[in-house]
Coordinates of C-alpha atoms in Angstrom, one line a residue:
X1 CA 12.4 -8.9 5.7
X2 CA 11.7 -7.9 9.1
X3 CA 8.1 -7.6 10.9
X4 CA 7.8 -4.3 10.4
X5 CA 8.5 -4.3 6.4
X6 CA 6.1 -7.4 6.8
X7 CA 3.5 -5.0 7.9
X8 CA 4.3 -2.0 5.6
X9 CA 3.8 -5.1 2.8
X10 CA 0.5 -6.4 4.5
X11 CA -0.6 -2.5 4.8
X12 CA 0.0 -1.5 0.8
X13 CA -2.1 -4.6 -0.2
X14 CA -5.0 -3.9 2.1
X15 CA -4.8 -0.7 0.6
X16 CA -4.9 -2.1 -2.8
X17 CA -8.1 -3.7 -1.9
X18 CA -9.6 -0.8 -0.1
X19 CA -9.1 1.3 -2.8
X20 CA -10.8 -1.0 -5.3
X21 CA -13.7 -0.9 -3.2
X22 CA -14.0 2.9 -3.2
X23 CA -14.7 2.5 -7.1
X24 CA -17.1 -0.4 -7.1
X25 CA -18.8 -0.4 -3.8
X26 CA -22.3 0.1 -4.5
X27 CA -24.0 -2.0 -1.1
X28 CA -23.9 -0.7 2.3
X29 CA -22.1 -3.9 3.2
X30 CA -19.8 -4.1 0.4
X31 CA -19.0 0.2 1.6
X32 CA -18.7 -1.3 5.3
X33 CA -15.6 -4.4 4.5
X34 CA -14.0 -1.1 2.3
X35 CA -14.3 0.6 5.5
X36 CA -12.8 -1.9 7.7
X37 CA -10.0 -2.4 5.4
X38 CA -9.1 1.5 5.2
X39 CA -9.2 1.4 9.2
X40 CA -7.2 -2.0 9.3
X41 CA -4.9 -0.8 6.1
X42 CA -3.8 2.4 8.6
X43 CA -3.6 0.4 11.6
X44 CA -0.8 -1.6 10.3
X45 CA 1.0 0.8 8.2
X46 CA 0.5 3.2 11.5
X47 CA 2.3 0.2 13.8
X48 CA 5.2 -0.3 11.0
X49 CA 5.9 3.2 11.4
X50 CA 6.9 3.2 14.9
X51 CA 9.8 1.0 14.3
X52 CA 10.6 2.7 10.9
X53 CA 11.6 6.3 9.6
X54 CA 8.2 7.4 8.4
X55 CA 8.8 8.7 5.1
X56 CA 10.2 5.7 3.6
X57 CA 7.3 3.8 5.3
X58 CA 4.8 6.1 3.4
X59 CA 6.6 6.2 -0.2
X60 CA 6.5 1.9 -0.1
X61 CA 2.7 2.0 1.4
X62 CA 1.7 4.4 -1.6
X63 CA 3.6 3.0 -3.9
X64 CA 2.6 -0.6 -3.7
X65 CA -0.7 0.6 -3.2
X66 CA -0.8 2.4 -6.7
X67 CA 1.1 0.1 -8.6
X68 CA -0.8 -2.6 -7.0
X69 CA -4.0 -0.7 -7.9
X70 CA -3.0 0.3 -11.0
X71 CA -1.9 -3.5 -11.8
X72 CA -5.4 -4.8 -10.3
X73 CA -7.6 -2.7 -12.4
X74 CA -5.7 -3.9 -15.9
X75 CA -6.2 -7.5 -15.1
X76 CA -9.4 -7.9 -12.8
X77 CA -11.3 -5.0 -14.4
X78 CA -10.4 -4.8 -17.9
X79 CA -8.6 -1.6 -17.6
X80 CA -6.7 -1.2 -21.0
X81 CA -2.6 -1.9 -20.3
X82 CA -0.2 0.9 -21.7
X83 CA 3.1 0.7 -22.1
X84 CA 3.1 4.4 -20.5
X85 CA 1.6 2.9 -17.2
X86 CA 3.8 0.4 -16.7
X87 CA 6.8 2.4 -17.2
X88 CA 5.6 5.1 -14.9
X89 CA 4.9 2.2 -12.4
X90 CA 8.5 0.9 -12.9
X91 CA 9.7 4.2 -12.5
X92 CA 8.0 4.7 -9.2
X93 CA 8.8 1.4 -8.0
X94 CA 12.5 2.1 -8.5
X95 CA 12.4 5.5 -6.6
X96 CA 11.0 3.7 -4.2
X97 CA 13.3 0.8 -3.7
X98 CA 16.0 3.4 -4.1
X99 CA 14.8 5.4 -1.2
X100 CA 14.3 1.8 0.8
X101 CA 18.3 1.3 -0.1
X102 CA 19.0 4.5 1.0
X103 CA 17.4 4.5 4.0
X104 CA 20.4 2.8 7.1
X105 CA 19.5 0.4 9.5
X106 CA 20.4 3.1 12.3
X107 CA 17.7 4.9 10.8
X108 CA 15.0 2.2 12.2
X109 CA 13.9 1.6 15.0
X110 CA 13.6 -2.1 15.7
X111 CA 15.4 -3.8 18.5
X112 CA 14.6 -0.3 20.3
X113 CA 12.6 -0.7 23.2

């Protein structure tokens, strides 16, 4: 995995976390660390994309950050796990490591100066 994936990685778990804070933010300080995450979750994900074709870099970052929310909320928050869920996760996650498979290495940007 290269520094950039690294980041799109980094980006869709910050995301993960931010999002979980949009539902259960309830102090100004806890609404201020969701706010920093959102701004530090786009930063990366926004720096990954210069090296990488963008719309593969947005299908992982959203898809890790769904499944990853999805995932969080069954086992931190007691969110009832459904077979349905997971297979619609599973089905999402395999578009989108089809579209990473798909996607050449001329098609990125690293090494470019």
């Amino acid at each position: 995995m290269n520094k950039s994936w690294l980041l799109v990685l980094i980006a869709g778990l910050l995301e993960v976390i931010w999002v979980s804070g949009l539902k259960y933010s309830s102090a100004w300080w806890e609404w201020l660390i969701t706010i920093l995450f959102i701004i530090v979750s786009f930063k990366v994900v926004i720096e990954a994309s210069r090296k990488l074709p963008l719309g593969t870099v947005y299908a992982v970052f959203t898809g890790l950050g769904t499944a990853g929310t999805v995932i969080v909320e069954m086992l931190l928050f007691g969110e009832p796990v459904q077979i349905t869920k997971l297979l619609f996760i599973a089905l999402m996650a395999s578009g989108v490591i089809g579209l990473k498979l798909l996607t050449k290495p001329e098609d990125t940007k690293e090494g470019t100066a």
